Short mmCIF file of C-alpha atoms (C1' of nucleotides) in Angstrom, two decimals:
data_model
loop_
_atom_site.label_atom_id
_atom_site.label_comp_id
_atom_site.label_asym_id
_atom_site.label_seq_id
_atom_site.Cartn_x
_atom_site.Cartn_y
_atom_site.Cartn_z
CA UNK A 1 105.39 100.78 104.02
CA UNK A 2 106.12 99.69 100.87
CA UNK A 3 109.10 97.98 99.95
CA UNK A 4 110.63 96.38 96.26
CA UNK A 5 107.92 93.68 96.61
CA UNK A 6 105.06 95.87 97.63
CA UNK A 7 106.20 98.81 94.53
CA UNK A 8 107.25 95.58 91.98
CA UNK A 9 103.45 94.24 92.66
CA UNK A 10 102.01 97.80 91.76
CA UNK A 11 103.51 98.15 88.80
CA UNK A 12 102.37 95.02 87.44
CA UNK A 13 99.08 95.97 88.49
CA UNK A 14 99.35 99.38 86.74
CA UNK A 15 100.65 97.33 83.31
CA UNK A 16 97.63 95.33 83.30
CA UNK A 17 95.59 98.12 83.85
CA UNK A 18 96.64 101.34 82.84
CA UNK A 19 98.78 100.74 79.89
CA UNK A 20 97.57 102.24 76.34
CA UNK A 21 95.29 104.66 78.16
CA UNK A 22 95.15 108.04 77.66
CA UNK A 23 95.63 110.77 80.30
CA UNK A 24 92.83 113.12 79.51
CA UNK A 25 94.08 115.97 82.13
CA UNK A 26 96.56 115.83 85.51
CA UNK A 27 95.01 117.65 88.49
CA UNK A 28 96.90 118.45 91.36
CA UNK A 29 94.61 118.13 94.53
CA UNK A 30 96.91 119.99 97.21
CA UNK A 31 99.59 122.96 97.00
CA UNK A 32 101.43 120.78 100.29
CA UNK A 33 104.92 119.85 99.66
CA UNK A 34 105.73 115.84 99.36
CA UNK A 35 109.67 115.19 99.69
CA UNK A 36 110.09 117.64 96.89
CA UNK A 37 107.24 119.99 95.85
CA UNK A 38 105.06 118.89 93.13
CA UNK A 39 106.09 120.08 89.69
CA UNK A 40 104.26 122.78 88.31
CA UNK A 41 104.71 121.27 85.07
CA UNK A 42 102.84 118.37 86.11
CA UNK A 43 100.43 119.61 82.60
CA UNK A 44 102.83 118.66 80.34
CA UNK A 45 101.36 114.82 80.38
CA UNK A 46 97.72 116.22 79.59
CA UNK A 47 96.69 114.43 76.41
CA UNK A 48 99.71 111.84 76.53
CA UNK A 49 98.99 108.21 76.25
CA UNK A 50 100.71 105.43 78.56
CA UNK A 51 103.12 102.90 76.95
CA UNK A 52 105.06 101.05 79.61
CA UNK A 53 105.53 100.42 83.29
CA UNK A 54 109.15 99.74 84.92
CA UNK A 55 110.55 99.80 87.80
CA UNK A 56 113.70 101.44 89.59
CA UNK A 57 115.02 101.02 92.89
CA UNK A 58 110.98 101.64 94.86
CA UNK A 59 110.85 104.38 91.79
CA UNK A 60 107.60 103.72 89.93
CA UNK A 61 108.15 104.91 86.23
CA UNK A 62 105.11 105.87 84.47
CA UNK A 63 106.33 105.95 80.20
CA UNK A 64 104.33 108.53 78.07
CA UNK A 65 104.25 108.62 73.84
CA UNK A 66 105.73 112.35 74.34
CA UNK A 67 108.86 111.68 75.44
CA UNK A 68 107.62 112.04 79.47
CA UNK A 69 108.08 109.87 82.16
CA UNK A 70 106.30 110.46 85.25
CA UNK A 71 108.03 109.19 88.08
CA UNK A 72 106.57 108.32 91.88
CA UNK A 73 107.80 107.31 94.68
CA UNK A 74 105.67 106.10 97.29
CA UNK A 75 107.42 106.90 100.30
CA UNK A 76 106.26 105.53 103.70
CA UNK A 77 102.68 106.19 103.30
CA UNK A 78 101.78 106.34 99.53
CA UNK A 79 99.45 104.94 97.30
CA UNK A 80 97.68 104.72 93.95
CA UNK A 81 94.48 103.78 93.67
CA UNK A 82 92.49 103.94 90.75
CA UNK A 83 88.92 104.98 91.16
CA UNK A 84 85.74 105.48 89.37
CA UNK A 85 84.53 108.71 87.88
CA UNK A 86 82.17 108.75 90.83
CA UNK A 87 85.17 109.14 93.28
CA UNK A 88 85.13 112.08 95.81
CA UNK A 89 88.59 113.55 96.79
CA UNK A 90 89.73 111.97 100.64
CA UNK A 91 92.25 113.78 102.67
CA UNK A 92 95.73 113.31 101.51
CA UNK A 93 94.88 112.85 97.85
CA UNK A 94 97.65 114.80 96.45
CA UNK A 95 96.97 114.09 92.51
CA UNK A 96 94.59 112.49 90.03
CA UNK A 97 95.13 111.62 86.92
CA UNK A 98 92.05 111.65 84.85
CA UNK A 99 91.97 108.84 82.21
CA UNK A 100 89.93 107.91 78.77
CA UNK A 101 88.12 105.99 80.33
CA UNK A 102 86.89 108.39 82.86
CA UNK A 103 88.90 106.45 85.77
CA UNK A 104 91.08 108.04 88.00
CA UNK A 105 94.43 107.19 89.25
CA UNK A 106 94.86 108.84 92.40
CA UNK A 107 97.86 109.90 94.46
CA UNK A 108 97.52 109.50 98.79
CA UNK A 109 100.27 110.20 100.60
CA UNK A 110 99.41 111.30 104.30
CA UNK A 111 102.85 111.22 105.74
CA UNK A 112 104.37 112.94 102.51
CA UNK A 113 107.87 111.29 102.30
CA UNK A 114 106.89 110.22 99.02
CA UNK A 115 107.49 111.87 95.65
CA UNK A 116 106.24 113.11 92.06
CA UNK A 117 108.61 113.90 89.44
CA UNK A 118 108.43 114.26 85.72
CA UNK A 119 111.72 113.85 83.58
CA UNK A 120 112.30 113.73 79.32
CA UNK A 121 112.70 110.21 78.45
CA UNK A 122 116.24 111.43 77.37
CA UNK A 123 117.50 112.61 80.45
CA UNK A 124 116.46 109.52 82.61
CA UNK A 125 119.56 108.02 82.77
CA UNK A 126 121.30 110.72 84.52
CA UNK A 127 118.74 112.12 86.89
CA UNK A 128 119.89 112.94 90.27
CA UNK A 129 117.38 110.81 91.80
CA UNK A 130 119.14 107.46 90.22
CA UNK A 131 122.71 108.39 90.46
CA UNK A 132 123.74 106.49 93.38
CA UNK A 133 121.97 103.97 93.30
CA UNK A 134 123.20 100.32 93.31
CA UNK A 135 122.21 97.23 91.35
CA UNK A 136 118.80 95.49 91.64
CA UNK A 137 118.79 92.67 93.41
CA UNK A 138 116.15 90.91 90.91
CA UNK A 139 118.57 91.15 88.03
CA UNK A 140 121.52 88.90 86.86
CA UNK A 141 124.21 91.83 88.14
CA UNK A 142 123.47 90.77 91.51
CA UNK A 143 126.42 88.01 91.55
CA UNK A 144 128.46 86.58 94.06
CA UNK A 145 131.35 88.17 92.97
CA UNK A 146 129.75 91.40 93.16
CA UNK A 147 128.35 91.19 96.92
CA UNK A 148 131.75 89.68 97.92
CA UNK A 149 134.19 92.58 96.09
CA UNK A 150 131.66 95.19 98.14
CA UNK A 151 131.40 93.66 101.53
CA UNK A 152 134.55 92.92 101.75
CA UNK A 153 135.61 96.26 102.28
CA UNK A 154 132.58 97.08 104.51
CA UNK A 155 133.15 97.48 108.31
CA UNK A 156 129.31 98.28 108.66
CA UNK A 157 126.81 96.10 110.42
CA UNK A 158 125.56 93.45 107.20
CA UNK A 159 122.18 94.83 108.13
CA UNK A 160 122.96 98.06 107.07
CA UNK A 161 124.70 96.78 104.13
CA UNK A 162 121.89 94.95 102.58
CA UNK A 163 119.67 97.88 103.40
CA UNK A 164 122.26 100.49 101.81
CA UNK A 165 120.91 101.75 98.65
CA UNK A 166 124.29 102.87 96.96
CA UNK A 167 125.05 98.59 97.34
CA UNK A 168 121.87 96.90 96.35
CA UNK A 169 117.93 98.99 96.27
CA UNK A 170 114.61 97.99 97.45
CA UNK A 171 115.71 95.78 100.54
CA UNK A 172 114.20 97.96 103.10
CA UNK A 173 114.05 96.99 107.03
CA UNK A 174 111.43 94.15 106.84
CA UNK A 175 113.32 92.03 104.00
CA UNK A 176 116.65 92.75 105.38
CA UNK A 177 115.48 91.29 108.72
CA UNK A 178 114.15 88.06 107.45
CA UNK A 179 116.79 87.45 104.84
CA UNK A 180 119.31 87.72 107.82
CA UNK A 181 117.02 85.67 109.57
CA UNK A 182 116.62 82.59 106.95
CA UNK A 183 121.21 82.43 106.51
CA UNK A 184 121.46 82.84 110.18
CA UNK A 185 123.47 85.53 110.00
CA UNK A 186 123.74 88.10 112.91
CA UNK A 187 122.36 91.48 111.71
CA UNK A 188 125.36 92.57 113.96
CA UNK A 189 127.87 91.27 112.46
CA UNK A 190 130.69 93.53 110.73
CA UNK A 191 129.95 92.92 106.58
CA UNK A 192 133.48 91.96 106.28
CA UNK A 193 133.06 89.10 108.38
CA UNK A 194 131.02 87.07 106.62
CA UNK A 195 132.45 84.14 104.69
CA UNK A 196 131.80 83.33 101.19
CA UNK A 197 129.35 81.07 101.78
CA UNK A 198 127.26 83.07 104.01
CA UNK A 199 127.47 85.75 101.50
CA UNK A 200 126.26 83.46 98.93
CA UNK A 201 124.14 82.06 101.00
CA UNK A 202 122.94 85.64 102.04
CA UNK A 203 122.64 86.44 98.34
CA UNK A 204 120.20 84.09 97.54
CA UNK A 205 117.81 84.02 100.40
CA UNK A 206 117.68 88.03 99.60
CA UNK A 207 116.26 87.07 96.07
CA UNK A 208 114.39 84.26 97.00
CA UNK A 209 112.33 86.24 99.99
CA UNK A 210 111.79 89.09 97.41
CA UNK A 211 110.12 87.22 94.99
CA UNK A 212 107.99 84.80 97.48
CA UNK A 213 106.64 88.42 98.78
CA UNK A 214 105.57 89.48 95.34
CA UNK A 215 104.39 86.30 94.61
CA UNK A 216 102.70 86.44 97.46
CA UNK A 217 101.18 90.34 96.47
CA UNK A 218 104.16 92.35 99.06
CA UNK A 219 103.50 92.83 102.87
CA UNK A 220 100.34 94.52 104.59
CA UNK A 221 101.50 96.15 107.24
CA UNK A 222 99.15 99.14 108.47
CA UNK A 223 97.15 99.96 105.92
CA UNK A 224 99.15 99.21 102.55
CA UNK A 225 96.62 98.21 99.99
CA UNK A 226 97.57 97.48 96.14
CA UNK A 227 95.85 99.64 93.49
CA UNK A 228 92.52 97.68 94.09
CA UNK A 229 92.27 97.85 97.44
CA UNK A 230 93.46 94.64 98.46
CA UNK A 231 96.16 93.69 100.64
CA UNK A 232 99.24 91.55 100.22
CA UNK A 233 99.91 88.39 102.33
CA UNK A 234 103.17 87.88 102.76
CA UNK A 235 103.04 89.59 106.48
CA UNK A 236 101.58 86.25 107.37
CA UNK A 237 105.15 84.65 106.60
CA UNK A 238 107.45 86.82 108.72
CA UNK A 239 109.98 84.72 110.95
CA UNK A 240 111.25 87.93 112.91
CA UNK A 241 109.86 91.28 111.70
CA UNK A 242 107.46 92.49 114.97
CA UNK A 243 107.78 89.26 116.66
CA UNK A 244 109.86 90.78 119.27
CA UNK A 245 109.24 88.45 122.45
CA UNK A 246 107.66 85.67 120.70
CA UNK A 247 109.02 82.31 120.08
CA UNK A 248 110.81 81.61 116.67
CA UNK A 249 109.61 79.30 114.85
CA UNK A 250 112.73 76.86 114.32
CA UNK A 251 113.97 77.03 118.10
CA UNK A 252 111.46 78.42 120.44
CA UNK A 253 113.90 80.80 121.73
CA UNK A 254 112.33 84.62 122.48
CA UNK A 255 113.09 86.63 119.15
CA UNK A 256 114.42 89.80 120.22
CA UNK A 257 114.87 93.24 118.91
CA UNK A 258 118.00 96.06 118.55
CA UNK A 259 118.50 99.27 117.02
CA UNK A 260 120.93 99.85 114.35
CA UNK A 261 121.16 103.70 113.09
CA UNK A 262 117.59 104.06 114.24
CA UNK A 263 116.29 101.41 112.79
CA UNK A 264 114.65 98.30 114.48
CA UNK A 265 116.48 94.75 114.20
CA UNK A 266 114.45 91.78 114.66
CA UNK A 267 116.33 88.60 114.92
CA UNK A 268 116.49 85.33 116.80
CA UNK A 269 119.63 85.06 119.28
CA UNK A 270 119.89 81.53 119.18
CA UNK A 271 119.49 80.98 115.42
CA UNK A 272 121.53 83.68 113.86
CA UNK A 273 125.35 84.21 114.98
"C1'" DC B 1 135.35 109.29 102.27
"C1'" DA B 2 132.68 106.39 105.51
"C1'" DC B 3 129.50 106.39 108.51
"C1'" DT B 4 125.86 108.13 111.96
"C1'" DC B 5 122.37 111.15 113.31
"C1'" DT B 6 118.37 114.13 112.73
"C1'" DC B 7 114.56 115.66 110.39
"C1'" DC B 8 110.51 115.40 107.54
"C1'" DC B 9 105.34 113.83 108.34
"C1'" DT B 10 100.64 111.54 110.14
"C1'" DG B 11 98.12 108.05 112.31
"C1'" DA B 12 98.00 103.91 115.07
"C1'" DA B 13 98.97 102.09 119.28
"C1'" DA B 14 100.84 102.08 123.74
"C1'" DG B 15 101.37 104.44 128.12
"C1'" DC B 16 99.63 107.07 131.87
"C1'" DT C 1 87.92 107.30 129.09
"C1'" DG C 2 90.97 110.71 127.17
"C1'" DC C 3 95.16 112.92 126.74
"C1'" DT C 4 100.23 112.44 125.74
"C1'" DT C 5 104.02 109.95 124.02
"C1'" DT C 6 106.18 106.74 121.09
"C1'" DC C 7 106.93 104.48 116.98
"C1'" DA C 8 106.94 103.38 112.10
"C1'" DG C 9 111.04 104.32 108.18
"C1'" DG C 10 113.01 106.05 103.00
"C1'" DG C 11 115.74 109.47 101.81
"C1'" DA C 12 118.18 114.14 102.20
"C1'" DG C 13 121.38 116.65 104.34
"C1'" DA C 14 124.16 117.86 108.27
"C1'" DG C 15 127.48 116.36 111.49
"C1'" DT C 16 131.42 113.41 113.24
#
DNA sequence: CACTCTCCCTGAAAGC
DNA sequence: TGCTTTCAGGGAGAGT
């Protein structure tokens, strides 16, 4: 299940590896829909060479010298891989991009909530997948003063907050649990509650768990794998995510676990008010 | 407008 | 052991 961490360390796989190569042909491997159906003109990047990597939101963009950018989303259950020419096709390879080299960068999604998408570099800025979204929480934007002027007005649970897109992207369920977690903060409590200095507080342990995970190569949980196979390790740090019943770590109280619009809180009672 | 709920989908794991 | 049920959750769209 990748999150910002999980996506961030892909990409910087991808630039080390992918970068200046040329796509020799795009093959779509399934007619099943993903989120959205596949685009049909998925050809139009035949031929085109890679220049850059980036990164928006979980949003991997993939830059092409014609003006292209192909654009994936991973979903729930997606991943690249990049193969060998010697590669057979598994189940739930949806596409492979054929490279210069004669490697393969391959598409598997089995629960298809993830997504393809290929957009002029021109119209990038305005494409309806990015129009709502908030700030990154890895750049400067993502002040004080802007998490105070937005939760201030928020009567939502700061859980769901931090895990709203249209306020801040990429903190999905695991790192908004931990984050809560590290500022002892309730995931409970109304965002208007908190003070200034939890929000700060708040603030930073958001950025600072972020970037130990991708230090750290993202989360393994299941079966996420990078684009080489191997798995991250940050898992191995979780205070609260899955540790329902267990003891936390600071004061041996049972970690326990809510839902919050369907999603699963994990939090320590005792720790976090 | 703000917020919650349901659905999409498969495979792993838990329950019976 | 084997079948059934539950759960995982990002995002879209419907519903309150």
């Amino acid at each position: 299940m990748p999150e910002l961490p999980e996506v961030e360390t892909i990409c910087r796989a991808l630039s080390k590896q992918i970068v200046n190569h040329k796509i020799i042909k795009v093959n779509r491997l399934t007619n099943l829909k993903l989120r959205k159906a596949i685009p049909q003109n998925l050809q139009e990047i035949n031929d085109s060479s890679i220049t850059q990597i980036s990164r928006r939101s979980k949003y991997i963009l993939i830059h092409l010298d014609n003006n292209k950018i192909l654009i994936i989303h991973l979903g729930m259950s997606g991943k690249i891989l990049i193969k060998d020419d010697k590669y057979i096709i598994q189940k739930h390879d949806h596409v492979e991009l054929i490279l210069d080299d004669k490697s393969k960068i391959i598409y598997n999604d089995p629960r298809r909530f993830g997504l393809i998408y290929l957009s002029d570099i021109e119209n990038i800025k305005n494409i309806e997948l990015f129009k709502d979204l908030g700030i990154e929480p890895l750049e400067d934007q993502f002040t004080d003063d802007y998490f105070n002027a937005i939760l201030k007005n928020k009567k939502q649970a700061i859980k769901l907050a931090i895990m709203n897109p249209k306020i801040i992207v990429g903190v999905g369920n695991i790192y908004a649990c931990e984050s809560l977690f590290t500022s002892k903060i309730s995931p409970e409590r109304s965002a208007n509650s908190l003070t200034k200095n939890e929000i700060s507080t708040l603030r930073k342990n958001i950025i600072k768990i972020l970037k130990n995970s991708i230090d750290n190569g993202g989360s393994s949980l299941k079966d996420y794998k990078n684009i080489n196979g191997e798995k991250g390790f940050f898992q191995n740090s979780f205070f609260v995510y899955g540790r329902n019943g267990k003891e936390c770590f600071i004061c041996n109280e049972a970690i326990e676990k809510l839902k919050q619009a369907g999603r699963t809180s994990f939090y320590c009672p005792n720790c976090q008010k």
